[in-house]
Short mmCIF file of C-alpha atoms in Angstrom, two decimals:
data_model
loop_
_atom_site.label_atom_id
_atom_site.label_comp_id
_atom_site.label_asym_id
_atom_site.label_seq_id
_atom_site.Cartn_x
_atom_site.Cartn_y
_atom_site.Cartn_z
CA MET A 1480 -46.48 8.92 -15.17
CA LEU A 1481 -43.53 6.03 -13.91
CA SER A 1482 -41.45 6.79 -11.59
CA ALA A 1483 -37.91 4.78 -10.46
CA GLN A 1484 -35.98 5.52 -7.05
CA LYS A 1485 -32.94 4.56 -5.73
CA THR A 1486 -32.60 4.48 -1.84
CA GLY A 1487 -29.05 2.86 -1.37
CA ALA A 1488 -25.87 2.07 -2.64
CA PRO A 1489 -25.69 -1.60 -4.72
CA ARG A 1490 -25.29 -4.68 -2.05
CA MET A 1491 -22.08 -5.73 -4.02
CA GLY A 1492 -20.59 -2.49 -3.18
CA GLY A 1493 -20.81 -2.99 0.22
CA VAL A 1494 -19.19 -4.65 3.05
CA ARG A 1495 -21.67 -7.94 2.04
CA ASN A 1496 -19.58 -7.88 -1.17
CA PRO A 1497 -18.21 -11.52 -0.81
CA VAL A 1498 -15.10 -10.41 -3.05
CA VAL A 1499 -14.54 -7.51 -0.09
CA VAL A 1500 -15.03 -9.85 2.88
CA LEU A 1501 -12.74 -12.48 1.43
CA SER A 1502 -10.37 -10.12 0.82
CA ALA A 1503 -10.55 -8.64 4.50
CA GLY A 1504 -10.49 -12.10 5.67
CA PHE A 1505 -6.88 -13.25 4.01
CA VAL A 1506 -5.38 -9.49 4.75
CA ILE A 1507 -6.31 -10.58 8.63
CA PHE A 1508 -5.24 -14.08 8.24
CA ILE A 1509 -1.44 -13.22 6.81
CA VAL A 1510 -1.31 -10.35 9.76
CA VAL A 1511 -2.44 -13.09 12.51
CA ALA A 1512 0.29 -15.77 10.56
CA ALA A 1513 2.93 -13.03 10.60
CA LEU A 1514 2.88 -12.93 14.07
CA VAL A 1515 2.04 -16.06 15.54
CA GLY A 1516 2.93 -17.97 13.01
CA PRO A 1517 6.89 -18.56 14.00
CA LEU A 1518 5.74 -19.78 17.42
CA LEU A 1519 4.20 -22.70 15.84
CA ILE A 1520 6.43 -23.40 12.96
CA ALA A 1521 9.27 -25.61 14.75
CA HIS A 1522 11.75 -25.01 11.41
CA ASP A 1523 13.84 -22.24 11.04
CA PRO A 1524 13.65 -20.35 7.98
CA LEU A 1525 16.96 -20.09 7.36
CA HIS A 1526 18.40 -23.32 8.33
CA GLN A 1527 19.71 -25.76 5.45
CA ASN A 1528 18.93 -29.39 4.95
CA LEU A 1529 20.82 -30.51 1.88
CA MET A 1530 19.42 -33.84 2.20
CA ALA A 1531 16.04 -32.63 1.44
CA ARG A 1532 16.33 -30.19 -0.45
CA ASN A 1533 13.31 -29.49 -2.77
CA ALA A 1534 11.45 -31.67 -0.80
CA ALA A 1535 7.26 -31.85 -2.01
CA PRO A 1536 4.87 -31.00 0.60
CA GLY A 1537 3.95 -33.67 3.03
CA ALA A 1538 4.29 -34.43 6.76
CA ASP A 1539 7.28 -32.86 8.31
CA PHE A 1540 7.43 -29.41 5.42
CA TRP A 1541 3.53 -29.24 4.97
CA LEU A 1542 4.82 -26.40 1.86
CA GLY A 1543 8.16 -28.68 0.89
CA THR A 1544 11.68 -27.06 0.94
CA ASP A 1545 13.43 -25.38 -1.45
CA ASN A 1546 16.54 -25.99 -3.09
CA LEU A 1547 18.35 -25.58 -0.03
CA GLY A 1548 15.98 -27.81 2.07
CA ARG A 1549 14.85 -24.67 3.61
CA ASP A 1550 11.12 -25.42 4.91
CA VAL A 1551 8.97 -22.96 2.07
CA LEU A 1552 6.34 -22.31 5.03
CA ALA A 1553 8.81 -21.49 7.39
CA ARG A 1554 10.39 -18.78 5.10
CA LEU A 1555 6.56 -18.08 3.71
CA ILE A 1556 5.95 -17.06 7.26
CA ALA A 1557 8.96 -14.82 8.07
CA GLY A 1558 8.60 -13.11 4.43
CA ALA A 1559 5.21 -11.97 5.42
CA GLN A 1560 6.61 -10.29 8.50
CA PHE A 1561 9.10 -8.18 6.41
CA THR A 1562 6.36 -7.89 3.45
CA LEU A 1563 3.94 -6.00 5.96
CA LEU A 1564 7.02 -4.09 7.40
CA VAL A 1565 7.88 -2.73 4.31
CA GLY A 1566 4.44 -2.31 2.85
CA LEU A 1567 3.36 -0.32 6.28
CA GLY A 1568 6.41 1.42 6.48
CA GLY A 1569 6.67 2.82 3.15
CA ALA A 1570 3.22 4.09 3.18
CA LEU A 1571 3.44 5.64 6.24
CA ILE A 1572 7.01 7.53 5.10
CA ALA A 1573 5.36 8.16 1.69
CA PHE A 1574 2.50 9.81 3.86
CA VAL A 1575 4.21 12.00 6.16
CA ALA A 1576 7.00 12.88 3.73
CA GLY A 1577 4.57 13.90 1.06
CA ALA A 1578 2.17 15.35 3.10
CA GLY A 1579 4.68 17.31 5.05
CA ILE A 1580 6.71 19.08 2.21
CA GLY A 1581 3.16 19.73 -0.08
CA LEU A 1582 1.26 21.47 3.31
CA SER A 1583 4.36 23.17 4.36
CA ALA A 1584 5.07 24.70 1.30
CA LEU A 1585 1.43 25.76 0.56
CA ALA A 1586 0.93 27.01 3.94
CA ILE A 1587 4.18 28.90 3.48
CA GLY A 1588 3.09 30.81 0.14
CA GLY A 1589 4.82 32.63 -1.94
CA PRO A 1590 7.14 30.79 -4.80
CA VAL A 1591 8.22 28.26 -2.33
CA PRO A 1592 5.12 26.05 -3.74
CA HIS A 1593 6.37 26.62 -7.38
CA VAL A 1594 9.71 25.47 -6.64
CA VAL A 1595 8.40 22.49 -3.99
CA PHE A 1596 6.22 21.09 -6.69
CA GLY A 1597 8.72 21.66 -9.38
CA VAL A 1598 11.01 19.43 -8.01
CA VAL A 1599 7.80 17.18 -7.02
CA ASP A 1600 7.29 16.84 -10.98
CA LEU A 1601 10.96 15.97 -11.43
CA VAL A 1602 10.40 13.10 -9.29
CA ARG A 1603 7.15 11.94 -10.33
CA VAL A 1604 8.35 11.97 -14.03
CA LEU A 1605 10.98 9.05 -13.22
CA PRO A 1606 9.20 5.32 -12.73
CA GLY A 1607 9.00 4.56 -9.03
CA LEU A 1608 11.00 1.45 -9.75
CA LEU A 1609 13.94 3.41 -11.31
CA ILE A 1610 14.17 5.73 -7.81
CA VAL A 1611 14.00 2.59 -5.53
CA LEU A 1612 17.00 1.01 -7.18
CA LEU A 1613 18.89 3.99 -7.55
CA LEU A 1614 18.50 5.22 -3.59
CA ILE A 1615 19.35 1.15 -2.86
CA ALA A 1616 22.24 1.37 -5.12
CA SER A 1617 23.62 4.53 -3.31
CA LEU A 1618 22.85 3.52 0.33
CA GLY A 1619 23.32 -0.16 0.14
CA PRO A 1620 21.27 -3.12 1.52
CA GLY A 1621 19.25 -3.11 4.31
CA THR A 1622 15.94 -2.70 5.69
CA GLY A 1623 16.35 0.87 6.39
CA PRO A 1624 17.52 1.79 3.23
CA VAL A 1625 14.40 -0.46 1.14
CA LEU A 1626 12.04 1.32 3.67
CA PHE A 1627 13.65 4.74 2.47
CA ALA A 1628 13.58 4.00 -1.05
CA VAL A 1629 10.30 2.76 -1.45
CA GLY A 1630 8.63 5.45 1.35
CA LEU A 1631 10.12 8.03 -0.79
CA SER A 1632 9.62 7.07 -4.41
CA PHE A 1633 5.51 7.36 -3.31
CA ALA A 1634 6.00 10.69 -1.59
CA PRO A 1635 5.03 12.66 -4.95
CA GLN A 1636 1.98 10.88 -4.64
CA PHE A 1637 0.92 12.04 -1.24
CA ALA A 1638 2.15 15.73 -1.94
CA TYR A 1639 -0.22 16.10 -5.07
CA VAL A 1640 -3.23 15.07 -2.93
CA SER A 1641 -2.23 17.34 -0.15
CA ARG A 1642 -2.37 20.15 -2.83
CA ALA A 1643 -5.29 19.29 -4.34
CA VAL A 1644 -7.25 18.99 -1.07
CA TRP A 1645 -5.72 22.15 0.39
CA MET A 1646 -6.96 23.65 -2.92
CA ARG A 1647 -10.51 22.62 -2.76
CA GLU A 1648 -10.58 23.83 1.06
CA MET A 1649 -9.33 27.05 0.39
CA GLN A 1650 -12.39 27.85 -1.69
CA SER A 1651 -15.14 27.02 1.11
CA ASP A 1652 -16.91 29.61 3.11
CA TYR A 1653 -15.05 28.88 6.62
CA VAL A 1654 -11.74 28.99 5.27
CA ALA A 1655 -12.99 32.32 3.53
CA SER A 1656 -14.38 33.86 6.65
CA ALA A 1657 -11.01 32.65 8.59
CA ARG A 1658 -8.96 34.43 6.07
CA THR A 1659 -11.51 37.48 6.25
CA LEU A 1660 -10.48 37.76 9.98
CA GLY A 1661 -6.96 37.71 9.69
CA TYR A 1662 -5.91 34.56 10.67
CA GLY A 1663 -2.69 33.38 8.57
CA ARG A 1664 -2.21 30.33 6.47
CA ILE A 1665 -0.64 28.28 9.17
CA TYR A 1666 -3.65 28.80 11.40
CA ILE A 1667 -5.81 27.82 8.58
CA LEU A 1668 -3.83 24.40 7.71
CA SER A 1669 -4.08 23.42 11.30
CA ARG A 1670 -7.47 24.58 12.25
CA HIS A 1671 -9.59 24.00 9.62
CA ILE A 1672 -7.13 21.99 6.47
CA ALA A 1673 -5.86 19.54 8.42
CA PRO A 1674 -8.72 17.87 10.06
CA ASN A 1675 -10.36 17.45 6.94
CA ILE A 1676 -7.11 16.38 4.58
CA VAL A 1677 -6.43 13.12 6.80
CA GLY A 1678 -9.70 11.10 5.07
CA ALA A 1679 -8.14 11.61 1.31
CA LEU A 1680 -4.56 11.16 2.80
CA VAL A 1681 -5.25 7.65 4.74
CA THR A 1682 -7.32 6.76 1.88
CA GLN A 1683 -4.13 7.48 -0.32
CA ALA A 1684 -2.27 5.62 2.14
CA ALA A 1685 -4.72 2.25 1.63
CA ILE A 1686 -4.18 2.79 -2.08
CA ILE A 1687 -0.17 3.04 -2.16
CA LEU A 1688 0.26 -0.13 0.62
CA PRO A 1689 -0.24 -2.83 -1.82
CA ARG A 1690 2.21 -0.92 -4.49
CA CYS A 1691 4.92 -0.40 -1.61
CA ILE A 1692 4.77 -4.58 -1.42
CA VAL A 1693 4.97 -4.98 -5.52
CA THR A 1694 7.88 -2.89 -5.67
CA GLU A 1695 10.04 -4.15 -2.85
CA SER A 1696 8.99 -7.37 -4.39
CA VAL A 1697 10.67 -6.67 -7.18
CA VAL A 1698 13.64 -5.07 -5.89
CA SER A 1699 13.83 -8.59 -3.74
CA PHE A 1700 13.89 -10.81 -7.06
CA LEU A 1701 16.49 -8.42 -9.03
CA GLY A 1702 18.02 -9.36 -5.44
CA LEU A 1703 18.70 -6.11 -3.96
CA GLY A 1704 17.13 -4.93 -1.25
CA ALA A 1705 17.41 -6.30 1.98
CA SER A 1706 20.30 -9.05 2.68
CA PRO A 1707 20.79 -11.83 0.81
CA ASP A 1708 19.64 -14.40 3.32
CA ALA A 1709 16.43 -12.25 3.96
CA PRO A 1710 13.22 -14.89 3.03
CA THR A 1711 11.56 -12.28 1.13
CA TRP A 1712 9.00 -13.31 -1.08
CA GLY A 1713 10.37 -11.76 -4.01
CA ARG A 1714 13.80 -13.54 -3.12
CA MET A 1715 12.18 -16.92 -2.68
CA ILE A 1716 10.03 -16.35 -6.38
CA SER A 1717 13.39 -15.60 -7.41
CA ASP A 1718 15.52 -18.55 -6.19
CA ALA A 1719 13.03 -21.33 -7.04
CA ALA A 1720 11.89 -19.99 -10.35
CA ARG A 1721 15.33 -21.39 -11.59
CA LEU A 1722 13.91 -24.93 -10.73
CA ALA A 1723 10.18 -24.52 -11.08
CA GLU A 1724 9.75 -27.33 -13.08
CA ARG A 1725 11.86 -29.74 -10.50
CA ALA A 1726 9.76 -28.04 -7.35
CA PRO A 1727 6.81 -25.85 -8.24
CA HIS A 1728 5.63 -25.41 -4.79
CA ALA A 1729 8.86 -23.51 -3.97
CA VAL A 1730 8.35 -20.71 -6.46
CA LEU A 1731 3.95 -21.19 -6.39
CA ALA A 1732 3.91 -20.59 -2.64
CA PRO A 1733 5.29 -16.76 -2.20
CA LEU A 1734 4.32 -16.03 -5.22
CA ILE A 1735 0.35 -17.06 -4.92
CA ALA A 1736 0.76 -15.60 -1.39
CA LEU A 1737 2.00 -12.42 -3.55
CA VAL A 1738 -0.67 -11.86 -5.46
CA VAL A 1739 -3.45 -12.93 -3.05
CA LEU A 1740 -2.52 -10.49 -0.83
CA THR A 1741 -1.71 -7.02 -3.14
CA PHE A 1742 -4.96 -7.93 -5.09
CA SER A 1743 -6.62 -8.13 -1.16
CA LEU A 1744 -5.17 -5.03 -0.17
CA SER A 1745 -6.57 -2.99 -3.37
CA MET A 1746 -9.95 -4.63 -2.72
CA LEU A 1747 -9.72 -2.47 0.63
CA GLY A 1748 -8.12 0.34 -0.52
CA ASP A 1749 -10.83 0.73 -3.48
CA ARG A 1750 -13.86 0.24 -0.59
CA LEU A 1751 -12.14 2.77 1.84
CA ARG A 1752 -12.06 5.20 -0.92
CA VAL A 1753 -15.72 4.76 -1.64
CA LYS A 1754 -16.12 5.50 2.21
CA LEU A 1755 -14.15 8.07 2.99
CA ASP A 1756 -14.88 10.34 -0.21
CA PRO A 1757 -17.77 12.46 0.49
CA LEU A 1758 -18.97 12.50 -3.18
CA ARG A 1759 -18.72 9.23 -3.66
CA ARG A 1760 -20.89 8.61 -0.22
CA ALA A 1761 -23.12 11.41 -1.19
CA SER A 1762 -23.66 10.01 -4.89
CA ALA A 1763 -24.11 6.31 -3.44
CA THR A 1764 -26.89 7.29 -1.01
CA THR A 1765 -28.66 9.98 -2.57
CA PRO A 1766 -32.33 9.27 -3.87
CA LEU A 1767 -32.17 8.90 -7.67
CA ARG A 1768 -35.36 9.66 -9.21
CA LYS A 1769 -36.37 9.89 -13.01
CA THR A 1770 -39.70 10.60 -14.19
CA MET A 1771 -41.42 9.92 -17.89
CA ILE A 1772 -44.47 11.14 -19.17
#
C-alpha cells in the first residue's frame, strides 16, 4: 500500500514566489517615487525647453525629454501620482457605491433587490470604457469626473460580490438562528454579514485596482479625462507615439511603467484573493491523501 500526502501549499504560490516579491517591490518603489520623487527631481514636469526637444537620456535628463523638451522622468513621477490616485480612488468609489447599493437593496428586501439588480444588469452589459466615456463627456474633463466615472463603471462588480456573499451567509447556521430569534434583515446585515463580507470586497478591490488604472490610461490616451497639460501616463504615451521612431524613450518609459505596475498589482491582487478566500485557503492547507492497493 502506497500513500502520498500533501501537507501544504506549493512554495511558489506563497510569499516566497519571486514574482510576487518582485511585484510587491515594484509597487512599493512606485509609491515611494510618487511621494518623494517630486522633492528630489530638479526639473518641472510642465516646463518646456524647445531647445532640448526629444533629447536622449543623459546626465541632465535621465530619461530624456519629449517633443516639447519636458523632462520624461519628472513627468513619469508626476503621472505616477495621478495614476495611483485614480486607481485607489476609483476602486474606493466602486467599493462604496457597488457594495452600498447592493447590500442596502438586499437588506430592505421585497421587490427592491429585483429592481436594483435589474438596473445593475443594464449597466453591467455595457462596456466599462463606454460608461466612462459617456460620463466624462457629460461631466466634462477633470480629476473628479474621471474618478467618479471610473468608480461607477466598476461598481456593478462589487454589487454582485456583495449579493453572492449575502446569499451564502444567509444559509449559515448563525444567521438562521438570528432569524429564528426574530432579528430583522438590517440587524443581521450589520451584526453578522458585514464583518464576513469585508474580505471578499477587499479582494475584489485589489482585483479592480489595476483595471481602474488601465481604464484611466486609455481615456487619457484618447485625449479625455484630466486637463490636457496633466502629465498622465496615458497622455504621455499618446503624445510620444507620433514620434516613437525619433524619440522611443519618451513612449517606452510610461508604457513600461504602466505595464509593469498593472501586472504587479494583478499578481498581488491574485495573491490576496488566495489568502482571503477561506475555501482556497482550506484546500491549500488540507492534507491530501491518496491510497493505492
